[in-house]
Coordinates of C-alpha atoms and ligand atoms in Angstrom, one line a residue:
M148 CA 94.2 115.6 98.0
I149 CA 96.8 112.9 97.8
N150 CA 97.6 112.2 101.4
T151 CA 97.5 108.5 101.9
R152 CA 100.2 106.1 103.1
F153 CA 100.0 104.4 99.7
A154 CA 100.7 107.7 98.0
D155 CA 103.5 108.4 100.3
R156 CA 105.2 105.2 99.5
F157 CA 104.6 105.0 95.7
S158 CA 104.4 108.5 94.4
R159 CA 107.4 109.9 96.2
K160 CA 110.7 110.4 94.4
T161 CA 112.0 106.8 94.4
G162 CA 115.3 105.8 93.0
I163 CA 113.7 104.0 90.0
L164 CA 111.5 107.0 89.1
E165 CA 114.5 109.3 89.3
L166 CA 116.5 107.0 87.1
M167 CA 113.8 106.4 84.5
D168 CA 113.0 110.2 84.4
D169 CA 116.6 111.1 84.0
M170 CA 116.9 108.7 81.1
G171 CA 113.9 110.1 79.4
K172 CA 115.1 113.7 79.8
A173 CA 118.6 112.8 78.5
I174 CA 117.1 111.3 75.3
D175 CA 115.1 114.5 74.7
G176 CA 118.0 116.8 75.6
E177 CA 120.3 118.8 73.4
T178 CA 123.6 117.1 74.2
K179 CA 124.3 113.9 72.3
M180 CA 123.8 111.1 74.8
R181 CA 125.5 107.8 74.9
M182 CA 122.8 105.7 76.6
L183 CA 124.6 103.3 78.8
G184 CA 122.1 103.7 81.6
G185 CA 118.9 101.7 80.9
G186 CA 118.1 98.0 81.0
N187 CA 116.6 97.9 77.5
P188 CA 117.7 94.8 75.7
A189 CA 119.6 95.2 72.4
H190 CA 117.8 95.3 69.1
I191 CA 119.0 92.1 67.5
P192 CA 117.9 92.0 63.8
A193 CA 117.6 88.2 63.6
V194 CA 115.4 88.2 66.7
N195 CA 113.3 91.1 65.6
E196 CA 112.7 89.3 62.3
I197 CA 111.1 86.4 64.3
W198 CA 108.7 88.8 66.1
R199 CA 107.8 90.4 62.7
R200 CA 107.1 87.0 61.1
R201 CA 105.1 85.7 64.0
T202 CA 103.0 88.9 64.1
E203 CA 102.3 88.5 60.3
E204 CA 101.3 84.9 61.0
I205 CA 98.8 86.0 63.7
L206 CA 97.4 88.7 61.4
A207 CA 97.0 86.2 58.6
N208 CA 95.1 83.8 60.7
G209 CA 91.8 85.3 61.7
A210 CA 91.1 82.8 64.5
E211 CA 94.5 83.3 66.1
L212 CA 94.1 87.1 65.9
E213 CA 90.8 86.8 67.7
R214 CA 92.2 84.5 70.3
T215 CA 94.9 87.1 70.9
L216 CA 92.9 90.2 71.1
V217 CA 89.3 89.8 72.0
N218 CA 89.1 87.8 75.2
Y219 CA 90.2 88.2 78.7
D220 CA 92.5 85.4 79.8
T221 CA 92.2 83.8 83.2
P222 CA 94.1 85.7 85.9
Q223 CA 96.7 82.9 85.9
G224 CA 97.4 83.3 82.2
K225 CA 96.5 81.5 79.0
K226 CA 95.9 77.8 79.7
V227 CA 97.7 76.6 76.6
F228 CA 100.7 78.9 77.4
L229 CA 100.9 77.7 81.0
E230 CA 100.9 74.1 79.8
S231 CA 103.5 74.7 77.1
M232 CA 105.8 76.5 79.6
A233 CA 105.4 73.7 82.2
G234 CA 106.2 71.2 79.4
L235 CA 109.3 73.1 78.2
L236 CA 110.8 73.4 81.7
D237 CA 110.0 69.7 82.4
R238 CA 111.7 68.6 79.2
E239 CA 114.7 70.9 79.7
F240 CA 115.4 70.4 83.4
G241 CA 113.3 67.5 84.5
W242 CA 111.3 69.6 86.9
K243 CA 108.0 67.9 87.6
L244 CA 105.6 70.8 86.7
T245 CA 102.1 71.1 85.6
S246 CA 100.2 74.2 84.4
K247 CA 99.2 74.7 88.1
N248 CA 102.8 75.6 88.8
V249 CA 102.9 78.5 86.3
A250 CA 101.4 81.9 86.3
V251 CA 101.8 84.9 84.0
T252 CA 102.0 88.5 85.1
N253 CA 102.1 91.8 83.3
G254 CA 105.9 91.9 83.3
S255 CA 108.1 90.4 86.0
Q256 CA 108.3 93.8 87.7
T257 CA 104.6 93.3 88.5
A258 CA 105.3 89.7 89.6
F259 CA 107.8 91.1 92.1
F260 CA 105.4 93.7 93.4
I261 CA 102.9 91.0 94.2
L262 CA 105.5 88.4 95.5
L263 CA 107.4 90.8 97.7
N264 CA 104.1 92.0 99.3
L265 CA 102.7 88.5 99.6
F266 CA 105.7 87.6 101.8
S267 CA 106.6 90.8 103.6
G268 CA 104.7 93.2 105.9
T269 CA 102.5 93.0 109.0
R270 CA 102.1 89.3 110.0
V271 CA 98.7 87.9 110.7
S272 CA 97.9 84.7 112.6
E273 CA 96.8 81.9 110.1
D274 CA 94.0 80.8 112.5
S275 CA 92.5 84.1 113.6
G276 CA 93.6 86.4 110.7
K277 CA 94.6 89.0 113.4
C278 CA 97.9 90.8 113.5
D279 CA 100.4 89.0 115.8
G280 CA 102.4 92.2 116.2
G281 CA 105.3 90.9 114.0
M282 CA 106.6 92.1 110.7
N283 CA 107.7 89.7 107.9
K284 CA 110.7 90.8 105.9
V285 CA 112.2 89.6 102.6
L286 CA 116.0 89.2 102.8
F287 CA 118.2 89.9 99.8
P288 CA 121.3 88.0 100.9
L289 CA 123.6 89.6 98.4
C290 CA 123.7 93.4 98.2
P291 CA 124.1 95.1 95.7
E292 CA 120.8 93.9 94.2
Y293 CA 118.3 95.0 91.5
I294 CA 117.0 98.5 92.1
G295 CA 113.5 97.6 90.9
Y296 CA 112.8 95.7 94.2
A297 CA 113.9 98.6 96.4
D298 CA 110.6 100.5 96.6
Q299 CA 108.1 97.8 96.0
A300 CA 107.1 96.8 99.6
V301 CA 103.9 98.5 100.6
E302 CA 105.1 98.6 104.2
A303 CA 108.3 100.5 105.0
G304 CA 111.2 98.5 106.4
A305 CA 110.0 95.2 105.0
L306 CA 113.0 94.6 102.8
T307 CA 116.5 94.0 104.2
T308 CA 119.8 93.2 102.6
R309 CA 123.3 92.0 103.6
P310 CA 126.6 93.2 102.1
A311 CA 128.3 90.9 99.7
K312 CA 131.7 89.4 100.4
I313 CA 134.3 90.5 97.8
E314 CA 136.7 88.1 96.1
L315 CA 139.5 89.6 94.1
T316 CA 139.5 87.1 91.3
R317 CA 142.4 88.3 89.0
P318 CA 144.1 91.6 88.1
D319 CA 141.4 94.2 87.3
F320 CA 138.5 91.9 88.2
Y321 CA 136.5 90.8 91.2
K322 CA 133.3 88.9 92.2
Y323 CA 130.7 89.1 94.9
H324 CA 129.7 86.2 97.0
V325 CA 127.0 85.6 99.6
D326 CA 128.6 86.2 103.0
F327 CA 127.2 83.1 104.7
D328 CA 129.2 83.8 107.9
N329 CA 127.2 87.0 108.4
L330 CA 123.9 85.8 107.1
D331 CA 121.9 85.9 110.3
I332 CA 118.4 84.9 109.6
D333 CA 116.0 85.8 112.4
D334 CA 112.3 84.7 112.6
D335 CA 111.0 87.8 110.8
I336 CA 112.7 86.7 107.6
A337 CA 109.8 85.3 105.5
A338 CA 111.5 84.8 102.1
L339 CA 114.9 85.0 100.5
C340 CA 115.4 86.7 97.1
V341 CA 118.2 86.9 94.6
S342 CA 118.5 87.8 90.9
R343 CA 120.7 85.3 89.0
P344 CA 122.3 86.6 86.8
T345 CA 122.3 89.8 88.8
N346 CA 121.2 93.2 87.7
P347 CA 123.4 95.4 88.3
T348 CA 126.6 93.5 88.6
G349 CA 126.6 90.7 86.0
N350 CA 127.2 88.2 88.9
V351 CA 125.9 84.7 88.7
L352 CA 125.5 83.0 92.1
T353 CA 127.4 79.7 92.0
D354 CA 125.5 76.4 92.1
E355 CA 126.9 75.9 95.6
E356 CA 125.6 79.3 96.8
V357 CA 122.2 78.5 95.3
A358 CA 122.1 75.1 97.0
K359 CA 123.0 76.6 100.3
L360 CA 120.4 79.3 100.1
A361 CA 117.8 76.7 99.0
G362 CA 118.8 74.6 102.0
I363 CA 118.4 77.5 104.4
A364 CA 115.0 78.4 102.9
A365 CA 113.8 74.8 103.1
S366 CA 115.0 74.4 106.7
R367 CA 113.0 77.4 107.7
D368 CA 110.0 76.6 105.5
I369 CA 110.2 80.0 103.7
P370 CA 110.2 80.6 99.9
F371 CA 113.4 81.2 98.0
I372 CA 112.7 83.6 95.1
I373 CA 115.1 83.4 92.2
D374 CA 114.8 86.2 89.6
N375 CA 115.8 84.5 86.3
A376 CA 115.1 87.5 84.0
Y377 CA 118.4 87.0 82.2
G378 CA 118.9 83.3 82.8
A379 CA 118.3 79.9 81.2
P380 CA 116.6 78.5 79.3
F381 CA 115.6 81.9 77.9
P382 CA 117.0 84.5 77.2
N383 CA 120.1 82.7 78.4
I384 CA 122.3 85.8 78.7
I385 CA 124.6 83.9 81.0
F386 CA 128.3 83.2 80.4
A387 CA 129.2 81.3 83.6
E388 CA 128.6 77.6 84.3
A389 CA 125.4 77.6 86.3
T390 CA 122.7 75.0 86.7
P391 CA 119.1 76.4 86.7
Y392 CA 117.4 75.5 90.0
W393 CA 113.9 74.9 91.1
D394 CA 112.2 72.9 93.9
E395 CA 108.8 73.1 95.5
N396 CA 110.1 75.8 97.8
V397 CA 111.5 78.0 95.0
V398 CA 109.7 80.8 93.3
L399 CA 111.3 81.2 89.9
S400 CA 110.6 84.4 88.0
M401 CA 111.2 84.7 84.3
S402 CA 110.3 87.2 81.6
L403 CA 110.0 87.7 77.9
S404 CA 111.6 91.2 78.2
K405 CA 115.3 90.4 77.7
L406 CA 114.4 88.0 75.0
G407 CA 113.8 91.2 73.1
L408 CA 110.1 91.8 74.0
P409 CA 110.1 94.3 76.9
S410 CA 106.9 96.0 75.6
V411 CA 104.7 92.9 75.6
R412 CA 104.9 93.0 79.4
T413 CA 105.0 89.3 80.1
G414 CA 106.4 87.8 83.3
I415 CA 106.3 84.1 84.1
V416 CA 106.4 82.7 87.6
V417 CA 107.0 79.1 88.5
A418 CA 106.2 78.0 92.0
S419 CA 104.1 75.7 94.2
E420 CA 100.4 75.5 93.5
E421 CA 99.7 77.4 96.7
I422 CA 101.8 80.4 95.7
I423 CA 100.6 80.3 92.1
S424 CA 97.0 80.4 93.3
A425 CA 97.8 83.4 95.6
L426 CA 99.6 85.2 92.8
S427 CA 96.7 84.6 90.4
A428 CA 94.2 85.9 92.9
C429 CA 96.3 89.1 93.2
N430 CA 96.4 89.3 89.4
A431 CA 92.6 89.3 89.3
V432 CA 92.4 92.2 91.8
I433 CA 95.2 94.3 90.3
S434 CA 94.8 93.6 86.5
L435 CA 91.8 91.2 86.0
S436 CA 94.0 89.3 83.6
N437 CA 97.3 89.7 81.7
G438 CA 98.1 90.9 78.2
S439 CA 97.8 87.9 75.8
F440 CA 100.0 89.1 73.0
G441 CA 103.4 88.0 74.3
Q442 CA 102.0 84.6 75.2
V443 CA 100.5 84.0 71.8
L444 CA 103.6 85.4 70.0
V445 CA 106.1 83.0 71.6
Q446 CA 103.8 79.9 72.1
P447 CA 105.0 78.1 68.9
L448 CA 108.6 78.8 69.7
I449 CA 108.0 77.1 73.1
D450 CA 106.3 74.2 71.6
S451 CA 108.9 73.6 68.9
G452 CA 111.8 74.3 71.3
D453 CA 113.0 77.1 68.9
I454 CA 113.1 79.5 71.9
L455 CA 116.0 77.4 73.2
S456 CA 118.0 77.5 70.0
L457 CA 117.3 81.2 69.6
S458 CA 118.5 81.9 73.1
R459 CA 121.6 79.6 72.8
N460 CA 122.7 80.3 69.2
V461 CA 121.7 83.9 68.7
I462 CA 121.0 85.8 71.9
Q463 CA 123.7 84.4 74.2
P464 CA 126.6 84.7 71.7
F465 CA 125.4 88.2 70.8
Y466 CA 125.7 89.5 74.4
K467 CA 128.9 87.5 75.1
E468 CA 130.6 89.3 72.2
R469 CA 129.2 92.6 73.4
S470 CA 130.4 91.9 76.9
D471 CA 133.9 90.9 75.7
Q472 CA 134.1 94.0 73.6
A473 CA 132.9 96.2 76.4
V474 CA 135.4 94.8 79.0
A475 CA 138.3 95.2 76.5
A476 CA 137.2 98.8 75.7
L477 CA 136.8 99.8 79.4
R478 CA 140.2 98.2 80.4
D479 CA 142.0 99.9 77.5
A480 CA 140.4 103.3 78.3
L481 CA 141.1 103.1 82.0
G482 CA 144.7 102.0 81.5
S483 CA 147.1 101.6 84.4
E484 CA 146.8 105.1 86.0
V485 CA 143.3 104.6 87.4
S486 CA 142.6 102.1 90.2
F487 CA 139.6 100.1 89.1
R488 CA 138.1 96.6 89.1
I489 CA 135.3 95.2 86.9
H490 CA 133.0 92.6 88.3
E491 CA 133.4 89.3 86.5
S492 CA 131.0 89.6 83.6
E493 CA 129.0 86.4 84.0
G494 CA 125.6 87.4 82.6
S495 CA 122.9 90.1 82.2
L496 CA 123.6 93.3 80.1
F497 CA 125.8 95.3 82.4
L498 CA 129.4 95.9 83.4
W499 CA 129.8 96.9 87.1
L500 CA 132.8 99.1 87.6
W501 CA 134.4 99.6 91.0
L502 CA 136.6 102.6 91.6
P503 CA 138.0 102.1 95.1
E504 CA 140.0 105.3 95.1
L505 CA 137.5 107.6 93.6
P506 CA 137.7 110.9 95.6
V507 CA 134.0 111.8 94.9
S508 CA 130.9 109.7 95.2
S509 CA 129.6 107.7 92.2
A510 CA 126.6 110.0 92.2
V511 CA 128.9 113.0 91.5
L512 CA 130.7 111.1 88.9
Y513 CA 127.4 110.2 87.3
E514 CA 126.4 113.9 87.1
R515 CA 129.8 114.9 85.6
L516 CA 129.5 112.1 83.0
K517 CA 126.0 113.2 82.1
K518 CA 127.3 116.7 81.3
R519 CA 129.8 115.1 79.0
G520 CA 127.1 113.1 77.1
V521 CA 127.5 109.7 78.8
L522 CA 124.6 108.3 80.8
V523 CA 125.3 105.4 83.2
V524 CA 123.7 104.5 86.5
S525 CA 125.3 105.5 89.8
G526 CA 125.8 102.3 91.8
H527 CA 124.5 103.7 95.1
Y528 CA 120.9 103.0 94.1
F529 CA 121.5 99.2 94.3
F530 CA 122.7 99.3 98.0
Y531 CA 119.3 99.7 99.6
G532 CA 118.1 97.9 102.8
L533 CA 121.6 97.8 104.5
E534 CA 121.7 98.0 108.3
E535 CA 125.1 99.9 108.3
K536 CA 126.7 102.3 105.9
W537 CA 129.1 100.7 103.5
D538 CA 131.6 103.0 101.7
H539 CA 131.7 100.6 98.7
A540 CA 128.2 101.8 97.9
D541 CA 129.5 105.1 96.6
E542 CA 132.3 103.6 94.5
C543 CA 130.5 101.8 91.7
L544 CA 128.9 102.4 88.3
R545 CA 126.5 100.3 86.3
I546 CA 127.2 100.5 82.6
S547 CA 125.0 98.8 80.0
Y548 CA 126.8 97.1 77.0
A549 CA 123.6 96.4 75.0
L550 CA 124.6 99.4 72.9
D551 CA 126.6 99.6 69.7
P552 CA 130.2 98.7 70.5
A553 CA 131.7 101.8 68.7
E554 CA 129.5 104.1 70.9
F555 CA 130.5 102.1 74.0
E556 CA 134.2 102.6 73.1
E557 CA 133.6 106.3 72.8
A558 CA 131.8 106.4 76.1
A559 CA 134.5 104.4 77.8
M560 CA 137.1 107.0 76.7
I561 CA 135.0 109.7 78.2
I562 CA 134.4 107.8 81.5
A563 CA 138.2 107.2 81.8
D564 CA 139.0 110.8 81.0
E565 CA 136.5 112.2 83.5
I566 CA 137.9 109.9 86.2
R567 CA 141.4 111.1 85.5
R568 CA 140.3 114.7 85.7
I569 CA 138.7 114.1 89.1
M570 CA 141.8 112.3 90.3
E571 CA 144.0 115.2 89.1
D572 CA 141.8 117.9 90.8
S573 CA 141.8 116.1 94.1
Ligands
PLP297 N1 114.3 91.6 87.3 C1 115.4 92.0 86.9 C2 116.7 91.5 87.5 C3 115.5 93.0 85.9 O1 116.7 93.5 85.5 C4 114.3 93.5 85.4 C5 114.3 94.6 84.4 O2 115.2 95.2 84.0 C6 113.1 93.0 85.8 C7 113.1 92.0 86.8 C8 111.7 93.5 85.3 O3 111.6 93.1 84.0 P1 110.2 93.0 83.3 O4 109.1 93.7 84.1 O5 110.4 93.8 82.0 O6 109.9 91.5 83.1

């Protein structure tokens, strides 16, 4: 019988399960689906060619193939990979890192499961190891935030968020900011966490916001987690001016997924030696060690610096062009009859559409679009952990633009048409 607290938390119908399930069913269904829902990176031929070439190299070199397949790595990751990664970040950004500041996880999603539970939950006294009656929480200072964090805390109520402040930047566009005036941080807050660039909105926190959050975290001696899954130096799906940030108090999470390798499940965490050591200990319990293939595959690209030129010269321009095309297609389709705003597209793979006058919820719009062969994600999933209801949470859609532009254009026309129908019926 499955009747534990763990089962209750992790096997119930979470937002992310519903979403992934719905996507799977839509692919298998009978209606033609335009898949603007998932977070899968685009298949870029020039990038795929590199993975093919590297795989052939590994196959052709017996010793390398053995190193890749037949040994468990340490729970922290492959020593040479950790050294290469520390070296790359040091050369690029001047961060004084050693391999002791880097750990690998089986995807950054797993890194977050470990990190969020290292920092949130029932608090114990450092001296006695006994509960002190308090509950540590992780604060996401800017909601909406990545849905993948929402259900990861083992203890209920351990994650909390604050609504973003909205800036209307120019006609048809807007941008979220951290609302520092309402960012009350009580003693239960044990870590801050942001994704930069942000999934779902394409927002990139400004350098000033990052510096302020880092300052708050440092003054309270709590970690500041920055999820850099889309950021620099790789995959560099970032279109805004933004300086990558790390200090001893920052936990920087990176991933090979959006570089085009989601299935090698390789997450990379850069943090203080203390945090890396705790994370590696958790890796040992949860997975023994991590998959080696992703690390071996990209190692030469890290050593040569080719991972940087690939990200800057191929991946970034590819997504920038897709983003520009998607914004133009969506604006054209929505025209002037529909009241809408698009979040400034500053990075990641998504457009975030705000429909302030929509007479139905985004969840209803999502269902209606699905019936018409367009799969997006209803924005309400990304507004977890709020203390008060926020109407804005039912007014947004996340739309991936990793897809073929012609298909995106077709989908944009259907989205606009469905919104017009809803408006006319109300
Ligand atoms: N963080 C963000 C912001 C994401 O968008 C994703 C995936 O879409 C992840 C983390 C997890 O990625 P992975 O586990 O593939 O590294």
